[in-house]
Structure formats: C-alpha cells, structure tokens
Amino acid sequence: MSTVQAYNTIARNSVRRIRNRAAYDFATVHGIFNAASILHVSFAPSSPQDDPFPTTLPMLGTMASFTNPAGDHASTPLDIYLHGHAASRLMKLPKDQGNSESLGLPVCVSAAILDGIVLALAPFHNSCNYRSAVAHGYAVPVTDEKERLFALTRITDGLVPNRWENSRNPPTKGEDRSTGILKVQVETASAKVRVGGPHDDRKDLSDPNVVDKIWTGVLPVWENLGDPEEGEGNRVPEIPGYLRDWREGANEAREIYARTALEKEE
C-alpha cells in the first residue's frame, strides 16, 4: 500500500489566494501535468544585460521517474521530461550556463486545463473551473542513452498511449542527434483546482430584477479528439484499435470530469 506524499510548502509555491483550492500532494500535481496536452516552460535568458525579458515556451513533456518507472505517482517523486530540437535556445542554455558545480538551468513549468466557464449574475463573479499546476526546478540535458529512450517513450505515449511501440523504431542517428531532452528536477510544486458553480452576492440573489433576468450556470469544457483523418501517405486502411479505443475513452473521461466538476462544492 502506497503512502501519499506531498511537496514541501515554502514562499515560492504556497498558494495565497483562495487557499482551499490549493493542493500539494504528488497525485494531484503529477496528474495535472500528465493530463495537460501542452506544458509552458519559463526561463531567463543567458545574459539579462542583453535581454531582460523572461521567455515562456509551449512544449511537449511528461512527468516520470527513470529510476522507478513503475512507481505509484501518488508516492514517487517524479521529474519533468521536455522534448525539443537540439539546436533550440532552451536546449543549449543548460550547457552554456552550467559548470561542474551547477544544479542546472532554473526553470518554471506550468500546466493548465480548462473544465468549465462559470457565469454569475455579475461579471465580477464570473470564473472558470480549472486544474492548474506550477513546478520550479533545475533543467539538465539528458545524455544517457537509456534515459533518453525512456524519456522519448514516455513523452510519446503521454501524447497518445501505446504510440511508441506502434511506430517505426528505433530512432535514426539523425533523429537522435537533432532531438534534445531536458530533465527538470523538481524542487517545489503546487496545484490549484476550482470546481462548482457560480458564487453570487446575497444582495443580487435576493433581487428579483436581477435573478429573473440573468442566466447563470456553467458551460462545461473539455478537450475533444475528433475523428481520425488519414495522412496522404497512409496505407493502413483501418484505424488501429489502440488509437480508436484511447480516443473514445479519453473523450468520455474528459467529458465526465468536466460535468462532474460543476456539480461539486468547493
């Protein structure tokens, strides 16, 4: 039986606004990162004097543990693996800034999932149901071939489960040289989740001129995977079962979560 673990809270990752929405446990944080289609990675330029502005990039990534790949995500510390072109600035920065004593490039990685649009009586009280997570850590290039293969497999299967084994593999030398993998060793992380319906002022709720004229409620939102469209060079007539089953299951699960979230109370 696994023990639920959580990230330590310090000033950097403590949620201050509406603290009842905060979560620091591994299961919630890891689950949001691995459910989000796109991660956003923020970092500082190598020379703040030349460019004072931080950069944020949308990237593909996943949370996983190379040393304990089968570990329970609720109790196992996980790293964030990011995929990008080897020549990109983010992939080069850890090498340019690093030294024998360096922990790596400081980065902030975030994920967000929209689950509903919440419409209240007054615009001030409009909101959204959402799941969000933010992690801070140090990014280092992954050079070990076994760990690179592990990361590439997890990132690929994080986008579409079982896609790696149903693709042409292993990567060619050219593909391997052009692909960069960063591992973010997480120092702190937190999540914030909103569920439920609108929260209106008591004054508005008791005013017939308001409540009888304005519709309130939640528009549930979920990411929907459309019907597969074959590529120009495709020569496989049937949609693979693993792809068909995952698409149907993912769409159903996302809709169920969005509709269930609006019925919950904070």
Coordinates of C-alpha atoms in Angstrom, one line a residue:
M1 CA 0.0 0.0 0.0
S2 CA 1.5 3.3 -1.1
T3 CA 1.8 6.4 1.1
V4 CA 0.6 9.7 -0.2
Q5 CA 3.4 12.2 -0.4
A6 CA 3.4 15.9 -0.9
Y7 CA 5.7 18.7 -1.9
N8 CA 7.0 20.9 0.9
T9 CA 5.5 24.4 1.0
I10 CA 7.7 27.4 1.1
A11 CA 7.1 31.0 0.0
R12 CA 7.8 30.1 -3.7
N13 CA 5.0 27.6 -4.1
S14 CA 2.5 28.5 -1.4
V15 CA -1.0 29.4 -2.8
R16 CA -2.1 32.6 -1.1
R17 CA -5.4 33.4 -2.8
I18 CA -8.4 31.1 -2.0
R19 CA -6.2 28.6 -0.2
N20 CA -8.9 25.9 -0.1
R21 CA -8.3 25.3 -3.8
A22 CA -4.6 24.6 -3.3
A23 CA -3.1 21.1 -3.4
Y24 CA 0.5 20.0 -2.9
D25 CA 0.1 16.2 -2.9
F26 CA 2.0 14.2 -5.6
A27 CA -1.1 12.6 -7.1
T28 CA -2.8 15.9 -7.8
V29 CA 0.3 17.8 -9.1
H30 CA 1.6 14.9 -11.2
G31 CA -1.9 14.1 -12.5
I32 CA -2.4 17.6 -13.8
F33 CA 1.0 17.8 -15.5
N34 CA 0.4 14.4 -17.3
A35 CA -3.2 15.3 -18.3
A36 CA -2.3 18.6 -19.9
S37 CA -1.6 18.4 -23.6
I38 CA 0.9 21.3 -23.6
L39 CA 3.3 22.5 -20.9
H40 CA 4.7 26.0 -20.6
V41 CA 8.3 26.4 -19.7
S42 CA 9.7 29.8 -18.5
F43 CA 13.3 30.7 -18.1
A44 CA 15.7 33.6 -18.0
P45 CA 18.0 34.5 -20.9
S46 CA 21.7 33.7 -20.6
S47 CA 22.5 37.4 -20.4
P48 CA 20.0 39.6 -18.6
Q49 CA 22.0 42.6 -19.6
D50 CA 21.4 41.9 -23.3
D51 CA 17.8 40.8 -22.9
P52 CA 16.0 41.5 -19.7
F53 CA 12.8 39.7 -20.6
P54 CA 12.0 36.1 -19.5
T55 CA 10.9 33.6 -22.1
T56 CA 8.0 31.2 -22.0
L57 CA 7.7 28.3 -24.5
P58 CA 4.9 25.8 -25.1
M59 CA 6.4 22.3 -25.1
L60 CA 5.6 18.7 -25.1
G61 CA 6.6 17.0 -21.8
T62 CA 5.6 14.5 -19.2
M63 CA 6.4 13.6 -15.5
A64 CA 8.1 10.3 -14.9
S65 CA 10.8 8.6 -12.9
F66 CA 13.6 6.8 -14.7
T67 CA 14.9 5.2 -11.6
N68 CA 11.4 4.0 -10.5
P69 CA 9.3 3.8 -13.7
A70 CA 6.6 1.6 -12.2
G71 CA 6.3 3.7 -9.0
D72 CA 3.0 5.0 -7.9
H73 CA 2.6 8.6 -8.9
A74 CA 1.0 9.4 -5.6
S75 CA 4.1 8.4 -3.6
T76 CA 7.0 8.6 -6.1
P77 CA 9.0 11.8 -6.8
L78 CA 8.9 12.5 -10.5
D79 CA 11.0 14.6 -12.9
I80 CA 9.6 16.6 -15.8
Y81 CA 11.0 15.5 -19.2
L82 CA 10.8 18.0 -22.0
H83 CA 11.3 17.4 -25.7
G84 CA 12.7 19.9 -28.2
H85 CA 15.1 20.4 -31.1
A86 CA 18.8 20.0 -30.0
A87 CA 19.6 23.4 -31.6
S88 CA 16.9 25.4 -29.7
R89 CA 18.0 28.0 -27.2
L90 CA 16.4 26.2 -24.3
M91 CA 18.3 23.0 -25.0
K92 CA 21.6 24.9 -25.2
L93 CA 21.2 27.2 -22.2
P94 CA 21.8 24.5 -19.5
K95 CA 25.1 23.6 -21.3
D96 CA 26.1 27.3 -21.7
Q97 CA 25.4 28.2 -18.1
G98 CA 26.4 25.0 -16.5
N99 CA 29.6 24.1 -14.7
S100 CA 30.8 21.2 -12.6
E101 CA 29.0 22.8 -9.6
S102 CA 25.9 23.9 -11.3
L103 CA 22.5 22.3 -10.5
G104 CA 21.2 23.2 -13.9
L105 CA 19.1 25.9 -15.5
P106 CA 16.4 27.3 -13.2
V107 CA 13.0 27.0 -14.9
C108 CA 9.3 27.2 -14.1
V109 CA 7.0 24.7 -15.7
S110 CA 3.2 25.2 -15.7
A111 CA 0.2 23.2 -16.9
A112 CA -3.5 24.3 -17.1
I113 CA -6.7 22.5 -18.1
L114 CA -10.0 24.4 -18.6
D115 CA -13.0 22.4 -17.3
G116 CA -15.8 25.0 -17.5
I117 CA -16.8 28.6 -17.9
V118 CA -18.7 29.8 -14.9
L119 CA -21.3 32.6 -15.5
A120 CA -22.6 34.5 -12.5
L121 CA -25.1 37.3 -12.0
A122 CA -22.3 40.0 -12.1
P123 CA -19.2 39.9 -14.3
F124 CA -17.1 40.4 -11.2
H125 CA -18.1 36.9 -10.1
N126 CA -17.6 35.1 -13.4
S127 CA -15.0 32.4 -13.2
C128 CA -13.7 29.2 -14.7
N129 CA -13.5 25.6 -13.4
Y130 CA -9.9 24.6 -14.0
R131 CA -6.9 22.4 -12.9
S132 CA -3.5 24.1 -12.8
A133 CA -0.1 23.2 -11.6
V134 CA 3.2 25.0 -11.3
A135 CA 6.7 23.5 -10.7
H136 CA 10.1 25.0 -10.1
G137 CA 13.3 23.1 -10.7
Y138 CA 16.6 22.8 -12.4
A139 CA 16.8 21.6 -16.0
V140 CA 19.7 19.5 -17.2
P141 CA 20.3 17.8 -20.5
V142 CA 19.7 14.1 -20.6
T143 CA 22.7 12.4 -22.2
D144 CA 22.5 8.8 -21.0
E145 CA 21.1 6.8 -24.0
K146 CA 18.8 4.6 -21.9
E147 CA 17.3 7.6 -20.1
R148 CA 16.9 9.4 -23.4
L149 CA 15.0 6.4 -24.8
F150 CA 12.9 6.2 -21.6
A151 CA 12.0 9.9 -21.8
L152 CA 11.2 9.8 -25.5
T153 CA 8.9 6.8 -25.0
R154 CA 7.1 8.4 -22.1
I155 CA 6.6 11.7 -23.9
T156 CA 5.3 10.0 -27.0
D157 CA 3.0 7.7 -25.0
G158 CA 1.9 10.7 -22.9
L159 CA 0.5 12.3 -26.0
V160 CA -1.0 9.1 -27.4
P161 CA -0.7 5.9 -25.3
N162 CA 1.0 3.0 -26.9
R163 CA 2.1 5.1 -29.9
W164 CA 5.8 4.4 -29.4
E165 CA 5.5 0.7 -29.8
N166 CA 3.2 1.2 -32.8
S167 CA 5.7 3.5 -34.6
R168 CA 8.9 2.9 -36.6
N169 CA 11.7 2.4 -34.1
P170 CA 14.5 2.8 -33.0
P171 CA 15.2 6.5 -34.0
T172 CA 17.8 7.0 -36.7
K173 CA 21.1 8.6 -35.9
G174 CA 19.9 11.8 -37.5
E175 CA 16.7 11.9 -35.4
D176 CA 18.7 11.2 -32.3
R177 CA 21.2 13.9 -32.9
S178 CA 18.5 16.5 -33.7
T179 CA 16.4 15.7 -30.6
G180 CA 17.1 17.4 -27.2
I181 CA 15.8 16.1 -23.9
L182 CA 15.8 18.1 -20.7
K183 CA 15.1 16.7 -17.3
V184 CA 13.7 19.1 -14.8
Q185 CA 14.5 18.0 -11.2
V186 CA 11.5 19.5 -9.3
E187 CA 12.3 21.5 -6.2
T188 CA 8.9 22.8 -5.4
A189 CA 5.4 22.4 -6.9
S190 CA 1.8 23.2 -6.2
A191 CA -1.6 22.8 -7.8
K192 CA -4.8 24.8 -7.7
V193 CA -8.2 23.4 -8.7
R194 CA -11.6 25.1 -9.0
V195 CA -14.9 23.2 -9.1
G196 CA -18.6 24.0 -8.7
G197 CA -20.9 26.7 -9.9
P198 CA -21.2 30.5 -9.6
H199 CA -20.9 32.3 -6.3
D200 CA -23.1 35.4 -6.2
D201 CA -23.6 38.2 -3.8
R202 CA -26.5 37.7 -1.4
K203 CA -27.9 41.1 -2.4
D204 CA -28.1 40.1 -6.0
L205 CA -29.7 36.7 -5.2
S206 CA -32.5 38.4 -3.3
D207 CA -33.2 40.9 -6.1
P208 CA -35.9 39.7 -8.5
N209 CA -34.9 42.3 -11.0
V210 CA -31.5 40.6 -11.2
V211 CA -32.2 36.8 -10.8
D212 CA -35.3 36.9 -13.1
K213 CA -33.4 38.4 -16.0
I214 CA -29.9 36.9 -15.9
W215 CA -29.0 33.3 -16.7
T216 CA -26.3 31.8 -14.5
G217 CA -24.6 28.5 -14.6
V218 CA -21.6 26.6 -16.0
L219 CA -20.7 25.8 -19.6
P220 CA -18.7 22.6 -19.2
V221 CA -15.5 22.5 -21.3
W222 CA -13.4 19.5 -22.3
E223 CA -10.8 18.8 -25.0
N224 CA -12.3 16.6 -27.6
L225 CA -10.4 14.3 -30.0
G226 CA -12.1 14.4 -33.4
D227 CA -12.5 11.6 -36.0
P228 CA -9.0 10.5 -37.3
E229 CA -8.2 11.8 -40.7
E230 CA -5.7 9.7 -42.6
G231 CA -2.5 11.2 -43.9
E232 CA -1.7 11.5 -47.6
G233 CA 0.8 8.7 -47.4
N234 CA -1.2 6.4 -45.1
R235 CA -1.6 2.8 -46.5
V236 CA -3.3 1.2 -43.4
P237 CA -7.0 1.0 -44.2
E238 CA -8.3 0.5 -40.7
I239 CA -7.8 2.8 -37.7
P240 CA -5.7 0.9 -35.2
G241 CA -7.6 -0.4 -32.2
Y242 CA -5.3 1.2 -29.6
L243 CA -5.9 4.6 -31.2
R244 CA -9.7 4.1 -31.6
D245 CA -10.1 2.8 -28.0
W246 CA -7.9 5.6 -26.5
R247 CA -9.8 8.4 -28.4
E248 CA -13.2 7.1 -27.3
G249 CA -12.1 6.6 -23.7
A250 CA -10.2 9.9 -23.4
N251 CA -13.2 11.9 -24.8
E252 CA -15.6 10.1 -22.4
A253 CA -13.4 10.6 -19.4
R254 CA -12.8 14.3 -20.1
E255 CA -16.5 15.0 -20.5
I256 CA -17.3 13.1 -17.3
Y257 CA -14.7 15.1 -15.4
A258 CA -16.0 18.5 -16.7
R259 CA -19.6 17.6 -16.0
T260 CA -18.8 16.2 -12.5
A261 CA -16.7 19.2 -11.6
L262 CA -19.6 21.6 -12.0
E263 CA -21.7 19.6 -9.5
K264 CA -19.0 19.6 -6.8
E265 CA -18.8 22.1 -4.0
E266 CA -15.6 23.9 -3.0

